[in-house]
Amino acid sequence: SSGINAEWPLRPGEKVTTERKAVVLKPPQKANAQAKKQVTKKPPVENAVENFLQMSVSAESKSRSLQGWVKGYPEVTPLPNTYPIKPIPGKKNNLITSALPYVNNVPHLGNIIGAVLSADCFARFCRLKNENTLYVCGTDEYGTATETKALAEGLTPQQICDKYHAIHADVYRWFNISFDYFGRTTTKQQTEIAQDIFWKVHNNGYTVAETVEQLYCGKCSKFLADRFVEGSCPFCGYEDARGDQCDKCGKLVNPTELGNPKCKVCGAAPQIKTSRHLFLDLPQFEETLGRFTAERAETKAYNNTTASITASWLKTGLKPRCITRDLKWGTPVPHPEYRGKVFYVWFDAPIGYISITANYMQDWERWWKNPDQVTLHQFMAKDNVPFHSVIFPSSLLATRDNYTLVRNLDGIDYLQYEGMKFSKSRGVGVFGDQAAATGIPSDIFRCYLLLNRPETSDTNFTWEGLAQTNNNILLNNFGNFVLRALTFCRNTFNSHVPEVTLNSDDEHFITLVNEHLGMYLTNFEGRLMGRAFESVFSISKIGNQYLQYNTPWVLAKGSAQDKARAGSVIGLAVNVAALLSVVASPYMPTIARILQEHLNLPKDRKLLVKQFVPFLKPGHSIGQPFPLFSKIDEAKVSELQQKFAGQDSGSAGPEAPSDVEALQRAIEAQGNKVRQLKTDKADPGVIQAEVKVLLDLKAKLPPELQQNNKNNKTNNKNKPQPKPQPKVQGTPAPKVTITPELAALQKQIEVQGNKVREVKAAGVEKSVIEAEVKILLDLKAKLPPELQPQPSKKEKSTDCDSALIPLLRS
């Protein structure tokens, strides 16, 4: 057997020969005395270039690599492009989802890498393996946050959903996310499927009913969700605390605990009323989920973060979870005793994966009720893990239908921006609709985000890091290698791939390429996409070393044998470039496609192979190569750092007094939040994450304050605590006659104050908030002097901008 497959057949008179441990594939040719001469001089190894020959490989690995090379490109028939994509019996069928992004905001880079980009990269990898793959996602559109956003923008909830669904779609289109279908949850299919699942869960005995105390607004004639209530904090007395958390002290609160609560919509005082709700009886699934989770953790189907969070939920014991709410905007609960209620978003939203598939294809059950033939992969940030590893599987199990349950669940940590949290309202970080305006191609963002993917711990986006990735890894490493190989092929060999005769050095090189390819495959299968990407650059790095070691530009000027050797080096290098165009495509699809155009890579050679093999036959004609990347200079980095640093970018630096005070307030609030979570015996994983946030905040303090904190902590143990001082009764304010005009002015101030709080809570642009605050200050200035609020000494100023500062910080 020749070992050459049908894709590369031998012609009459052609033969495979072995000479000096060299494998030669060559057509018959006339004897040539000069061609028989051996290359007498060895190319010099430059000191600045690492010698790839020093990297050890095993004899077994070398033998296997050589066999793969000789065997050639495997005979594979690419799966046809069909619509809709349906499971194929006997094939690997991958159903891939990413956490449904909430529709009330614009996704930032952390959101993008946390779900959709990670899932997209994996979906592209599965397609490269010629596996049947369906990737679906869509916007999560029901719930309180949508109503809040609608109120802030003066739109209906449906108008908000339509607006932001389009924004999300545009953002993902720019990032080249390869959804097979991008849908939404406000559909007829969502209502039908969610209600069907509910009825089966309920009729099978997996729900319980409980009475819950809630705040009810008589003026609005509705129960108020947490975000629609404001009042004084029960812990610190802050007057504008929300119904879920106090912004001043950071403590978690219940709406019924607020002092002087007010409806955020109309300003009226709500009353406490009881409401009957249905709960999913999760304790019935503890044993089943325990086995389910343990098996997936053991086989690494759940990554470590997912397994840890899920195990902690199970360890503390599952409790019934409410699945109904007293809202208008949501999927209606069909039970006659619960008319007027909707499903809680955490129960309803995961069903969106199913309904979105149902909008894509009528026979959606072929994917979602086919566990024997379909593998479900789900991608998300770690805060979404419990809803997908505990609640969603329990809901599907409770139906007793044959639903496809999650197999591989990847919950990853968080991406921060330059050491800070992304914030649209403060202008901190890059959001999806801003990335295109930077002038940096989407593939560069994709590469940096995936290389910096928070797979085992939080990571940090920095402009310097992105520039270094672009300049050092993409431009100087990857781009340099493929451009050198293709340009030399075009200029010296008339754009035709030379025949390759392998010597022992080439065999060593091929073996190294194969070992990195193996690591790429192993890490990608384990969904460690950042580590897999490193293997791509390792291949291009040793490719550069291989070229530098062999100096084909010198050999091409020598004897006929030297020129033949130069051809072997370039022929092998061009085939490595072809391999790189394939393995890099999940990360930078546009650049990979351009590189494949430079190579004129045949359509049937664009699939992933398990071993490095000849992609291109001798004599194959390549196209015109040109640089794939351009440098990002320091001036561009500085410009982008300044642009996205937030509203405090012009401050005196991190140690300016105002910044330190703000940081200390953030530390105090985060410390209170951690203590409250511990008091409430919250999930250990959640507590640990919040403790890390606290420690990171403390690490940003100036060194002298960090030391003071340590000293105070030690000294306060033995230091007597001061006695509480009695409150001093202030001088009574003079009486003011409330005229109809004054009452109307006070009402205007109250309404405008509510509006300011709403736009701040909604996270709108700083300029919008400032404009609304200015209106509020102008209204307050019309009050009689006796009724005008007196600023504290710290805030007293005649400057309007200074007066805005405490309002914007609150």
XYZ file of C-alpha atoms in Angstrom, residues 162-783:
622
model
C -38.262 45.767 20.089
C -35.671 48.535 20.467
C -33.091 46.587 22.437
C -33.574 43.305 20.590
C -32.480 45.129 17.440
C -29.497 46.660 19.284
C -28.410 43.244 20.572
C -28.742 41.716 17.114
C -26.592 44.468 15.580
C -23.907 44.052 18.262
C -23.673 40.286 17.771
C -23.676 40.682 14.018
C -20.651 42.980 14.274
C -18.866 40.480 16.518
C -19.571 37.781 13.890
C -21.540 35.536 16.245
C -22.692 32.579 14.143
C -26.163 31.978 15.543
C -28.220 29.579 13.511
C -31.167 31.452 14.958
C -31.353 34.525 17.218
C -34.852 34.886 18.602
C -36.715 36.335 21.582
C -39.019 35.228 24.395
C -42.040 37.455 23.719
C -43.588 34.967 21.314
C -46.633 32.742 21.023
C -44.408 29.659 21.171
C -42.941 30.817 24.494
C -46.406 31.095 26.026
C -47.558 27.726 24.699
C -44.461 25.751 25.713
C -44.020 27.431 29.124
C -47.672 26.822 29.998
C -47.467 23.207 28.806
C -44.399 22.600 30.992
C -46.122 24.272 33.935
C -49.244 22.125 33.674
C -47.202 18.925 33.571
C -45.064 20.024 36.523
C -48.162 21.020 38.490
C -50.262 17.966 37.620
C -47.371 15.641 38.478
C -47.319 17.025 42.022
C -44.131 19.088 41.896
C -45.592 22.457 42.974
C -46.644 23.759 46.387
C -48.698 26.848 47.240
C -47.701 29.426 49.848
C -48.964 32.824 50.994
C -46.468 35.690 50.715
C -46.565 39.214 52.160
C -46.012 41.918 49.536
C -46.425 45.657 49.136
C -49.537 46.717 47.242
C -50.144 50.153 45.708
C -53.835 51.041 45.869
C -53.415 53.971 43.510
C -51.779 51.823 40.814
C -53.969 48.830 41.754
C -51.088 46.371 41.700
C -48.528 44.550 43.822
C -45.138 46.209 43.600
C -42.012 44.364 42.540
C -38.827 45.116 44.494
C -37.577 47.667 41.976
C -40.825 49.633 42.121
C -40.509 50.440 45.835
C -38.316 53.026 47.552
C -38.072 54.032 51.194
C -35.723 54.481 54.125
C -33.190 51.735 54.760
C -33.885 49.746 57.967
C -30.134 49.550 58.619
C -28.659 52.993 57.865
C -31.721 55.217 57.402
C -30.889 56.196 53.811
C -34.133 57.619 52.432
C -33.867 56.411 48.834
C -33.130 52.711 49.408
C -34.551 50.342 46.791
C -36.819 47.444 47.614
C -34.022 44.937 47.092
C -30.866 46.696 48.295
C -29.684 49.939 49.882
C -27.328 51.860 47.614
C -25.702 53.647 50.556
C -24.844 50.838 52.984
C -25.046 48.015 50.436
C -27.205 45.766 52.617
C -29.861 43.512 51.117
C -33.380 44.447 52.213
C -36.914 43.189 51.764
C -39.521 45.666 50.451
C -41.694 45.178 53.541
C -38.779 46.264 55.784
C -38.456 49.757 54.245
C -39.487 52.756 56.319
C -41.992 55.112 54.726
C -42.154 53.088 51.502
C -43.330 54.792 48.333
C -44.454 53.485 44.985
C -41.849 54.433 42.419
C -44.534 54.972 39.770
C -46.977 57.285 41.523
C -45.331 58.157 44.856
C -48.209 56.794 46.946
C -47.600 54.830 50.133
C -48.238 51.105 49.549
C -49.798 48.722 52.020
C -48.767 45.205 53.039
C -51.066 42.582 51.591
C -50.837 38.835 51.187
C -50.730 37.046 47.864
C -50.955 33.348 47.057
C -48.116 31.942 44.921
C -46.920 28.645 43.486
C -43.484 27.208 44.238
C -41.436 24.558 42.408
C -40.843 21.814 44.977
C -37.089 21.450 44.458
C -36.463 19.220 47.526
C -38.060 16.342 45.595
C -35.152 16.494 43.112
C -32.219 16.581 45.544
C -31.259 12.932 45.151
C -31.682 12.884 41.361
C -29.779 16.133 40.884
C -27.049 14.913 43.216
C -26.342 11.895 40.999
C -26.821 13.987 37.871
C -24.281 16.591 39.048
C -21.713 14.120 40.432
C -21.532 12.205 37.156
C -21.074 15.389 35.100
C -18.486 16.787 37.484
C -16.505 13.546 37.407
C -16.422 13.444 33.606
C -15.652 17.211 33.400
C -18.904 17.808 31.549
C -19.390 20.529 34.166
C -16.368 22.795 34.523
C -15.003 23.323 38.042
C -16.902 26.567 38.647
C -20.211 24.998 37.624
C -19.630 21.854 39.672
C -18.638 23.854 42.759
C -21.639 26.213 42.646
C -24.096 23.381 42.013
C -22.612 21.229 44.781
C -22.920 24.096 47.258
C -26.618 24.491 46.436
C -27.178 20.785 46.990
C -25.086 20.704 50.165
C -27.146 23.394 51.901
C -30.359 21.679 50.872
C -32.753 22.715 48.136
C -35.787 24.800 49.072
C -39.024 25.415 47.169
C -38.666 28.323 44.721
C -41.481 30.657 43.786
C -42.433 30.440 40.103
C -45.217 33.058 39.966
C -45.233 36.855 40.316
C -47.779 39.642 40.571
C -46.728 41.436 37.404
C -48.301 42.289 34.074
C -45.310 41.854 31.767
C -44.605 38.159 31.483
C -45.916 34.764 30.408
C -49.397 34.412 31.955
C -49.964 31.677 34.529
C -52.819 29.564 33.068
C -54.108 28.189 36.395
C -57.566 29.688 37.132
C -56.681 30.329 40.795
C -53.686 32.416 39.770
C -55.139 34.551 37.027
C -53.397 37.919 36.646
C -50.022 36.512 37.626
C -47.086 35.717 35.387
C -44.240 33.234 35.641
C -41.106 34.286 37.488
C -38.394 35.085 34.953
C -35.971 32.484 36.291
C -38.564 29.754 35.605
C -39.716 31.256 32.324
C -36.439 32.398 30.721
C -34.647 29.020 30.336
C -37.733 27.711 28.559
C -36.848 30.403 26.025
C -34.165 28.120 24.590
C -36.914 25.679 23.651
C -39.380 28.263 22.337
C -36.675 29.997 20.283
C -35.894 26.639 18.667
C -39.645 26.231 18.056
C -39.637 29.569 16.232
C -36.715 28.326 14.137
C -38.291 24.990 13.180
C -41.703 23.424 13.612
C -40.501 19.984 14.750
C -38.380 21.408 17.595
C -38.916 18.260 19.655
C -36.369 16.477 17.456
C -33.772 18.549 19.333
C -35.369 19.035 22.740
C -36.986 15.625 23.298
C -34.217 13.483 21.882
C -31.601 12.860 24.629
C -30.239 9.705 22.994
C -29.136 11.508 19.838
C -28.560 15.118 20.999
C -25.857 16.565 23.263
C -26.851 19.853 24.927
C -24.028 22.349 25.631
C -24.795 25.560 27.572
C -22.560 28.602 28.124
C -22.985 31.409 30.673
C -21.380 33.466 33.423
C -21.235 31.866 36.861
C -24.144 33.893 38.305
C -26.470 32.034 35.934
C -25.248 28.548 36.837
C -27.879 27.556 39.470
C -30.732 28.360 37.109
C -29.284 25.966 34.511
C -27.817 23.244 36.723
C -30.618 23.028 39.312
C -33.838 24.820 38.390
C -34.096 24.255 34.626
C -33.255 20.504 34.796
C -35.698 20.102 37.705
C -38.457 21.800 35.729
C -37.893 19.484 32.754
C -37.594 16.363 34.918
C -40.851 17.294 36.634
C -42.716 17.087 33.308
C -41.782 13.381 33.023
C -41.327 14.007 29.300
C -38.228 12.791 27.506
C -36.514 16.186 27.451
C -32.901 16.654 26.401
C -31.067 17.692 29.575
C -27.833 19.651 29.734
C -24.689 17.598 29.263
C -21.863 20.145 29.155
C -22.399 23.263 31.243
C -19.744 25.964 31.203
C -20.136 28.710 33.814
C -17.146 31.057 33.784
C -15.929 33.900 35.982
C -16.117 37.617 35.264
C -14.228 39.963 32.982
C -13.440 43.370 34.478
C -12.444 46.536 32.672
C -9.064 48.004 33.668
C -9.644 46.724 37.236
C -13.170 48.166 37.448
C -16.690 46.952 36.854
C -18.269 47.855 33.527
C -20.740 50.728 33.970
C -22.783 52.314 31.201
C -23.949 55.182 33.429
C -20.378 56.060 34.506
C -18.929 55.489 31.039
C -16.567 52.776 32.286
C -15.675 50.062 29.793
C -16.509 49.160 26.214
C -20.076 48.253 25.339
C -21.111 46.355 22.256
C -22.421 49.363 20.373
C -19.141 51.241 20.968
C -16.636 48.602 19.855
C -17.020 49.263 16.122
C -16.288 52.988 16.628
C -12.791 52.186 17.950
C -11.656 51.297 14.430
C -10.276 47.974 15.668
C -11.624 44.962 13.707
C -14.025 42.651 15.524
C -11.631 39.713 15.045
C -9.026 41.491 17.202
C -11.570 41.937 19.990
C -12.602 38.293 19.608
C -9.004 37.067 19.806
C -8.153 39.087 22.901
C -11.378 38.233 24.712
C -11.034 34.514 23.990
C -7.342 34.424 24.845
C -8.189 36.295 28.069
C -11.359 34.255 28.750
C -12.032 33.947 32.525
C -12.075 30.143 32.507
C -10.833 29.548 36.065
C -10.818 33.009 37.694
C -11.740 36.619 36.971
C -9.681 38.306 34.258
C -9.122 41.888 33.238
C -9.592 43.714 29.925
C -6.928 46.352 29.318
C -6.146 48.320 26.199
C -2.445 47.634 26.681
C -3.206 43.916 26.816
C -5.266 44.089 23.644
C -2.512 46.033 21.850
C 0.147 43.545 22.997
C -1.975 40.632 21.801
C -2.434 42.312 18.433
C 1.151 43.488 17.980
C 3.179 40.667 19.511
C 1.045 37.568 19.014
C -1.134 38.214 15.985
C 1.061 40.562 13.934
C 4.637 39.545 14.830
C 3.997 35.831 15.393
C 0.994 34.455 13.494
C 0.831 37.086 10.771
C 4.587 37.186 10.275
C 4.826 33.437 9.702
C 2.008 33.060 7.179
C 3.055 36.196 5.268
C 6.690 35.018 5.029
C 5.680 31.549 3.867
C 3.165 32.694 1.253
C 5.218 35.636 -0.029
C 8.279 33.432 -0.527
C 6.128 30.846 -2.313
C 4.755 33.512 -4.644
C 8.040 35.282 -5.369
C 10.372 32.277 -5.626
C 8.101 29.463 -6.816
C 5.705 31.443 -9.008
C 2.819 30.993 -6.539
C 2.942 27.195 -6.845
C 3.357 24.951 -3.800
C 6.693 23.098 -4.203
C 7.017 19.373 -3.685
C 8.101 18.371 -0.201
C 10.934 15.981 0.612
C 11.121 15.401 4.350
C 14.407 15.065 6.169
C 14.803 14.290 9.872
C 14.551 17.983 10.836
C 11.239 18.265 8.977
C 9.950 15.143 10.694
C 10.825 16.695 14.041
C 9.014 19.885 13.048
C 5.900 17.989 11.918
C 5.890 16.085 15.214
C 5.981 19.332 17.207
C 3.102 20.711 15.135
C 1.135 17.553 15.831
C 1.742 17.735 19.559
C 0.438 21.308 19.714
C -2.496 20.310 17.517
C -3.267 17.537 19.991
C -3.232 19.989 22.891
C -5.494 22.290 20.878
C -8.021 19.492 20.384
C -7.877 18.314 24.007
C -8.350 21.788 25.488
C -11.095 22.708 23.032
C -13.018 19.508 23.815
C -12.737 20.514 27.490
C -14.031 23.976 26.560
C -10.772 25.600 27.647
C -10.778 27.822 24.598
C -8.162 30.257 25.858
C -5.654 27.452 26.373
C -6.514 25.932 23.008
C -5.814 29.294 21.375
C -2.327 29.303 22.910
C -1.567 26.133 20.944
C -2.381 27.954 17.700
C 0.287 30.544 18.432
C 2.730 27.858 19.523
C 2.427 26.344 16.042
C 3.068 29.663 14.305
C 5.957 30.369 16.699
C 7.803 27.148 15.860
C 6.896 27.822 12.219
C 8.861 31.075 12.396
C 11.743 29.219 14.057
C 11.622 26.559 11.351
C 11.919 29.185 8.615
C 14.666 31.052 10.425
C 16.621 27.829 11.033
C 16.427 26.647 7.423
C 16.899 30.079 5.731
C 15.165 29.162 2.441
C 15.991 32.645 1.096
C 19.665 31.603 1.203
C 19.099 28.106 -0.171
C 17.101 29.430 -3.127
C 20.221 31.156 -4.399
C 22.359 27.996 -4.228
C 22.609 24.763 -6.177
C 19.691 22.866 -7.659
C 19.692 20.656 -4.564
C 19.682 23.733 -2.334
C 16.743 25.125 -4.301
C 14.910 21.818 -3.910
C 15.534 21.969 -0.185
C 14.182 25.536 -0.097
C 11.100 24.221 -1.895
C 10.584 21.525 0.723
C 10.815 24.091 3.511
C 8.359 26.471 1.848
C 6.006 23.666 0.789
C 5.845 22.465 4.367
C 5.458 26.019 5.722
C 2.584 26.805 3.341
C 0.811 23.647 4.506
C 1.267 24.757 8.122
C -0.297 28.088 7.131
C -3.250 26.121 5.752
C -3.571 24.251 9.045
C -3.449 27.559 10.945
C -6.220 28.997 8.759
C -8.454 26.163 9.939
C -7.599 25.990 13.650
C -7.733 29.797 14.001
C -11.152 30.136 12.369
C -13.245 29.724 15.576
C -11.376 32.701 17.029
C -10.924 35.027 14.056
C -13.337 33.848 11.352
C -12.894 36.832 9.038
C -9.096 36.777 9.079
C -9.070 32.981 8.701
C -11.338 33.277 5.660
C -9.030 35.899 4.119
C -6.014 33.670 4.749
C -7.818 30.758 3.090
C -8.467 33.018 0.106
C -4.738 33.816 -0.028
C -4.091 30.062 -0.026
C -6.880 29.259 -2.505
C -7.720 26.525 -0.009
C -10.139 23.997 -1.578
C -13.603 23.808 -0.033
C -13.099 20.169 0.944
C -9.904 21.031 2.860
C -11.445 23.398 5.412
C -12.310 20.806 8.063
C -10.344 20.085 11.217
C -7.962 17.140 11.102
C -6.627 15.169 14.066
C -3.112 15.125 12.619
C -1.110 17.559 10.537
C -1.364 16.370 6.929
C -0.710 17.938 3.507
C -3.625 20.305 2.841
C -2.229 21.464 -0.510
C -0.850 19.282 -3.318
C 2.440 20.061 -5.062
C 1.710 22.471 -7.884
C -1.310 24.014 -6.134
C -1.563 27.684 -7.033
C -1.924 30.205 -4.198
C -3.278 33.737 -4.432
C -1.800 37.132 -3.652
C -0.820 37.372 0.034
C -0.880 40.630 1.978
C -0.585 41.494 5.681
C -3.480 40.289 7.828
C -2.876 42.630 10.772
C -1.818 46.219 11.420
C -0.078 47.623 14.472
C -1.944 49.376 17.298
C 0.374 52.168 18.474
C 0.747 53.680 21.930
C -1.113 56.836 20.950
C -4.173 54.757 20.024
C -3.976 52.905 23.350
C -3.843 56.190 25.288
C -6.754 57.581 23.311
C -8.934 54.545 24.049
C -7.925 54.438 27.712
C -9.024 58.033 28.122
C -12.225 57.596 26.139
C -13.522 54.629 28.130
C -12.134 55.463 31.587
C -15.408 56.943 32.822
C -16.484 60.317 34.107
C -13.629 60.539 36.642
C -10.922 60.136 33.995
C -9.773 63.698 34.469
C -9.202 63.402 38.191
C -5.858 63.780 39.878
C -5.404 60.015 40.010
C -6.398 57.108 42.224
C -5.087 58.835 45.336
C -7.060 62.049 44.886
C -9.158 62.692 48.028
C -12.495 62.412 46.244
C -11.510 59.083 44.692
C -10.251 57.692 47.989
C -13.474 58.735 49.727
C -15.526 57.072 47.003
C -13.402 53.938 47.266
C -13.810 53.866 51.054
C -17.573 54.176 50.667
C -17.532 51.309 48.184
C -15.479 49.215 50.626
C -17.917 49.980 53.451
C -20.909 49.062 51.291
C -19.257 45.861 50.050
C -18.263 44.913 53.612
C -21.860 45.331 54.744
C -23.024 43.236 51.829
C -20.622 40.417 52.760
C -21.728 40.516 56.403
C -25.378 40.433 55.395
C -24.817 37.443 53.108
C -23.073 35.607 55.955
C -25.909 36.463 58.333
C -28.422 35.170 55.811
C -26.312 32.007 55.356
C -26.183 32.585 51.623
C -24.593 30.234 49.115
C -20.856 29.848 49.951
C -19.916 30.415 46.329
C -21.760 33.741 46.320
C -20.135 34.788 49.605
C -16.682 33.862 48.347
C -17.195 35.911 45.178
C -18.322 38.964 47.181
C -15.374 38.598 49.588
C -13.033 38.631 46.586
C -14.666 41.848 45.363
C -14.123 43.345 48.832
C -10.450 42.327 48.919
C -9.881 43.698 45.428
C -11.394 47.027 46.489
C -9.193 47.189 49.589
C -6.131 46.464 47.458
C -6.786 49.702 45.549
C -6.389 51.857 48.668
C -3.160 53.867 49.036
C -0.525 51.861 50.995
C -0.743 54.094 54.056
C -4.496 53.570 54.336
C -4.109 49.839 53.897
C -1.683 49.863 56.838
C -4.028 52.055 58.886
C -6.837 49.577 58.322
C -4.643 46.762 59.654
C -3.587 48.826 62.690
C -7.144 49.903 63.441
C -8.365 46.336 63.212
C -5.735 45.304 65.800
C -6.127 48.306 68.111
C -9.927 48.260 68.130
C -9.991 44.882 69.817
C -8.923 46.423 73.160
C -10.118 49.943 72.550
C -13.210 50.935 74.559
C -16.134 51.791 72.340
C -17.551 55.322 72.740
C -20.918 55.621 74.403
C -23.739 56.593 72.092
C -24.345 60.328 72.253
C -27.843 61.657 72.832
C -29.462 63.280 69.837
C -29.519 67.070 69.996
C -32.859 68.650 69.240
C -32.377 71.232 66.542
C -34.015 74.609 66.374
C -37.557 74.207 65.060
C -37.990 75.458 61.517
C -40.164 78.517 61.060
C -43.679 77.822 59.883
C -44.426 78.435 56.226
C -47.912 78.921 54.813
C -48.540 76.319 52.105
C -50.291 78.142 49.281
C -51.757 76.303 46.246
C -48.802 77.566 44.175
C -46.292 76.269 46.734
C -48.065 72.902 46.965
C -47.924 72.593 43.179
C -44.197 73.456 43.229
C -43.530 70.812 45.894
C -45.418 68.269 43.805
C -43.270 69.189 40.770
C -40.117 68.713 42.861
C -41.332 65.335 44.089
C -42.131 64.166 40.548
C -38.794 65.442 39.202
C -36.935 63.828 42.095
C -38.552 60.497 41.233
C -37.558 60.992 37.618
C -33.920 61.644 38.579
C -33.835 58.467 40.644
C -35.413 56.506 37.797
C -32.898 57.601 35.166
C -30.040 56.903 37.562
C -31.369 53.445 38.341
C -31.832 52.764 34.633
C -28.127 53.432 33.952
C -28.656 56.086 31.230
C -25.946 58.397 29.940
C -24.357 60.902 32.358
C -25.487 63.888 30.264
C -29.131 62.814 30.573
C -28.842 62.472 34.351
C -27.151 65.881 34.647
C -29.926 67.531 32.639
C -32.633 66.055 34.859
C -30.715 66.988 38.035
C -30.372 70.571 36.740
C -34.173 70.779 36.339
C -34.595 69.472 39.898
C -32.170 72.074 41.324
C -33.898 74.881 39.440
C -37.247 73.813 40.896
C -35.838 73.631 44.434
C -34.334 77.111 44.011
C -37.884 78.467 43.691
C -38.792 77.286 47.193
